[in-house]
Amino acid sequence: RPFAEAVAADLDDVPPAPLASPGSPLALEPVAQNVRVVIRVRPPLQHELRGYLGVPYRSTTRVSGDARTISLHDSAAADERQAQHGFTFDQVYDQHATQREVY
């Protein structure tokens, strides 16, 4: 039997791995065919919290109240209108989210 057929036959016996815990925002509904995009803002690293070249740490991200939009602020932008960028996702977790909340 050709290699591809052998691999396909072996894969038929393997149950699909769960993608997320039941009840998690990442859990897929059985009938749904949609892709959900979820992001998590990572907590700052210790060296970031110490600041850089005398400039104290300042978070550049803001998560909206409905946890669907994240705003990024670029303090180095010359034009204030270009300094803020917003992005919308199915779910946004801030830097304080735990692994249990996300997964």
PDB file of C-alpha atoms in Angstrom:
ATOM      1  CA  ARG A   1       0.000   0.000   0.000  1.00  0.00           C
ATOM      2  CA  PRO A   2       1.339   3.484  -0.838  1.00  0.00           C
ATOM      3  CA  PHE A   3       2.651   5.511   2.077  1.00  0.00           C
ATOM      4  CA  ALA A   4      -0.054   8.227   1.869  1.00  0.00           C
ATOM      5  CA  GLU A   5      -2.827   5.623   2.011  1.00  0.00           C
ATOM      6  CA  ALA A   6      -1.197   3.925   5.013  1.00  0.00           C
ATOM      7  CA  VAL A   7      -0.935   7.205   6.908  1.00  0.00           C
ATOM      8  CA  ALA A   8      -4.529   8.140   6.065  1.00  0.00           C
ATOM      9  CA  ALA A   9      -5.755   4.739   7.260  1.00  0.00           C
ATOM     10  CA  ASP A  10      -3.826   5.119  10.529  1.00  0.00           C
ATOM     11  CA  LEU A  11      -5.278   8.590  11.087  1.00  0.00           C
ATOM     12  CA  ASP A  12      -8.833   7.283  10.706  1.00  0.00           C
ATOM     13  CA  ASP A  13      -8.414   5.484  14.040  1.00  0.00           C
ATOM     14  CA  VAL A  14      -7.154   8.545  15.962  1.00  0.00           C
ATOM     15  CA  PRO A  15      -9.844  10.569  17.765  1.00  0.00           C
ATOM     16  CA  PRO A  16      -9.572  14.350  17.345  1.00  0.00           C
ATOM     17  CA  ALA A  17      -7.820  16.157  20.180  1.00  0.00           C
ATOM     18  CA  PRO A  18      -9.906  18.700  22.105  1.00  0.00           C
ATOM     19  CA  LEU A  19      -9.016  22.270  21.183  1.00  0.00           C
ATOM     20  CA  ALA A  20     -10.094  23.836  24.460  1.00  0.00           C
ATOM     21  CA  SER A  21     -11.878  23.110  27.696  1.00  0.00           C
ATOM     22  CA  PRO A  22     -15.678  22.881  27.535  1.00  0.00           C
ATOM     23  CA  GLY A  23     -17.189  26.300  28.226  1.00  0.00           C
ATOM     24  CA  SER A  24     -14.016  28.125  27.157  1.00  0.00           C
ATOM     25  CA  PRO A  25     -14.427  30.955  24.617  1.00  0.00           C
ATOM     26  CA  LEU A  26     -12.036  28.941  22.467  1.00  0.00           C
ATOM     27  CA  ALA A  27     -14.243  25.826  22.478  1.00  0.00           C
ATOM     28  CA  LEU A  28     -15.782  25.155  19.103  1.00  0.00           C
ATOM     29  CA  GLU A  29     -19.481  24.467  18.762  1.00  0.00           C
ATOM     30  CA  PRO A  30     -20.080  21.084  17.079  1.00  0.00           C
ATOM     31  CA  VAL A  31     -21.913  22.552  14.082  1.00  0.00           C
ATOM     32  CA  ALA A  32     -19.994  25.818  13.763  1.00  0.00           C
ATOM     33  CA  GLN A  33     -17.646  26.235  10.844  1.00  0.00           C
ATOM     34  CA  ASN A  34     -16.413  29.681  11.875  1.00  0.00           C
ATOM     35  CA  VAL A  35     -12.933  30.672  12.953  1.00  0.00           C
ATOM     36  CA  ARG A  36     -12.686  32.658  16.169  1.00  0.00           C
ATOM     37  CA  VAL A  37      -9.756  34.986  16.709  1.00  0.00           C
ATOM     38  CA  VAL A  38      -8.789  35.436  20.344  1.00  0.00           C
ATOM     39  CA  ILE A  39      -5.737  37.295  21.599  1.00  0.00           C
ATOM     40  CA  ARG A  40      -4.080  37.723  24.954  1.00  0.00           C
ATOM     41  CA  VAL A  41      -1.890  40.651  25.931  1.00  0.00           C
ATOM     42  CA  ARG A  42       1.188  39.263  27.605  1.00  0.00           C
ATOM     43  CA  PRO A  43       2.221  40.639  30.988  1.00  0.00           C
ATOM     44  CA  PRO A  44       5.262  42.915  30.909  1.00  0.00           C
ATOM     45  CA  LEU A  45       8.627  41.293  31.487  1.00  0.00           C
ATOM     46  CA  GLN A  46      10.682  42.213  34.557  1.00  0.00           C
ATOM     47  CA  HIS A  47      13.218  44.202  32.539  1.00  0.00           C
ATOM     48  CA  GLU A  48      10.364  46.129  30.908  1.00  0.00           C
ATOM     49  CA  LEU A  49       8.931  47.022  34.323  1.00  0.00           C
ATOM     50  CA  ARG A  50      12.302  48.510  35.302  1.00  0.00           C
ATOM     51  CA  GLY A  51      12.055  50.948  32.407  1.00  0.00           C
ATOM     52  CA  TYR A  52      14.500  51.798  29.651  1.00  0.00           C
ATOM     53  CA  LEU A  53      17.141  54.533  29.646  1.00  0.00           C
ATOM     54  CA  GLY A  54      15.490  56.297  32.554  1.00  0.00           C
ATOM     55  CA  VAL A  55      12.004  56.179  31.032  1.00  0.00           C
ATOM     56  CA  PRO A  56       9.574  54.340  33.350  1.00  0.00           C
ATOM     57  CA  TYR A  57       7.412  51.506  32.063  1.00  0.00           C
ATOM     58  CA  ARG A  58       4.058  52.481  30.620  1.00  0.00           C
ATOM     59  CA  SER A  59       1.562  50.056  29.133  1.00  0.00           C
ATOM     60  CA  THR A  60       0.824  50.761  25.482  1.00  0.00           C
ATOM     61  CA  THR A  61      -2.296  48.588  25.276  1.00  0.00           C
ATOM     62  CA  ARG A  62      -5.871  49.134  26.400  1.00  0.00           C
ATOM     63  CA  VAL A  63      -8.618  46.506  26.270  1.00  0.00           C
ATOM     64  CA  SER A  64     -12.186  47.754  25.792  1.00  0.00           C
ATOM     65  CA  GLY A  65     -14.897  47.145  28.373  1.00  0.00           C
ATOM     66  CA  ASP A  66     -16.590  44.551  26.172  1.00  0.00           C
ATOM     67  CA  ALA A  67     -13.225  42.696  25.808  1.00  0.00           C
ATOM     68  CA  ARG A  68     -13.429  42.707  22.011  1.00  0.00           C
ATOM     69  CA  THR A  69     -11.209  45.630  21.045  1.00  0.00           C
ATOM     70  CA  ILE A  70      -7.608  46.421  21.839  1.00  0.00           C
ATOM     71  CA  SER A  71      -6.038  49.838  21.351  1.00  0.00           C
ATOM     72  CA  LEU A  72      -2.312  50.246  20.882  1.00  0.00           C
ATOM     73  CA  HIS A  73      -0.738  53.593  21.675  1.00  0.00           C
ATOM     74  CA  ASP A  74       2.523  54.603  20.028  1.00  0.00           C
ATOM     75  CA  SER A  75       4.044  57.292  22.211  1.00  0.00           C
ATOM     76  CA  ALA A  76       6.834  57.836  19.661  1.00  0.00           C
ATOM     77  CA  ALA A  77       4.452  58.893  16.869  1.00  0.00           C
ATOM     78  CA  ALA A  78       4.883  62.486  15.773  1.00  0.00           C
ATOM     79  CA  ASP A  79       1.198  62.940  14.939  1.00  0.00           C
ATOM     80  CA  GLU A  80      -1.314  62.189  17.750  1.00  0.00           C
ATOM     81  CA  ARG A  81      -3.864  60.952  15.170  1.00  0.00           C
ATOM     82  CA  GLN A  82      -1.424  58.245  14.120  1.00  0.00           C
ATOM     83  CA  ALA A  83      -0.492  57.394  17.708  1.00  0.00           C
ATOM     84  CA  GLN A  84      -3.483  55.152  18.434  1.00  0.00           C
ATOM     85  CA  HIS A  85      -4.507  52.027  16.544  1.00  0.00           C
ATOM     86  CA  GLY A  86      -7.561  49.914  17.353  1.00  0.00           C
ATOM     87  CA  PHE A  87      -8.179  46.273  16.471  1.00  0.00           C
ATOM     88  CA  THR A  88     -11.314  44.187  17.050  1.00  0.00           C
ATOM     89  CA  PHE A  89     -11.322  40.448  17.736  1.00  0.00           C
ATOM     90  CA  ASP A  90     -13.823  37.854  18.934  1.00  0.00           C
ATOM     91  CA  GLN A  91     -12.247  38.061  22.405  1.00  0.00           C
ATOM     92  CA  VAL A  92      -9.374  40.034  23.921  1.00  0.00           C
ATOM     93  CA  TYR A  93      -7.767  39.083  27.219  1.00  0.00           C
ATOM     94  CA  ASP A  94      -5.689  41.663  29.049  1.00  0.00           C
ATOM     95  CA  GLN A  95      -2.346  41.097  30.752  1.00  0.00           C
ATOM     96  CA  HIS A  96      -4.061  40.060  33.994  1.00  0.00           C
ATOM     97  CA  ALA A  97      -5.937  37.098  32.460  1.00  0.00           C
ATOM     98  CA  THR A  98      -5.050  33.706  33.868  1.00  0.00           C
ATOM     99  CA  GLN A  99      -4.370  30.549  31.878  1.00  0.00           C
ATOM    100  CA  ARG A 100      -7.619  29.103  33.276  1.00  0.00           C
ATOM    101  CA  GLU A 101      -9.633  32.077  31.944  1.00  0.00           C
ATOM    102  CA  VAL A 102      -8.102  31.808  28.489  1.00  0.00           C
ATOM    103  CA  TYR A 103      -8.194  28.033  28.099  1.00  0.00           C
TER     104      TYR A 103
END
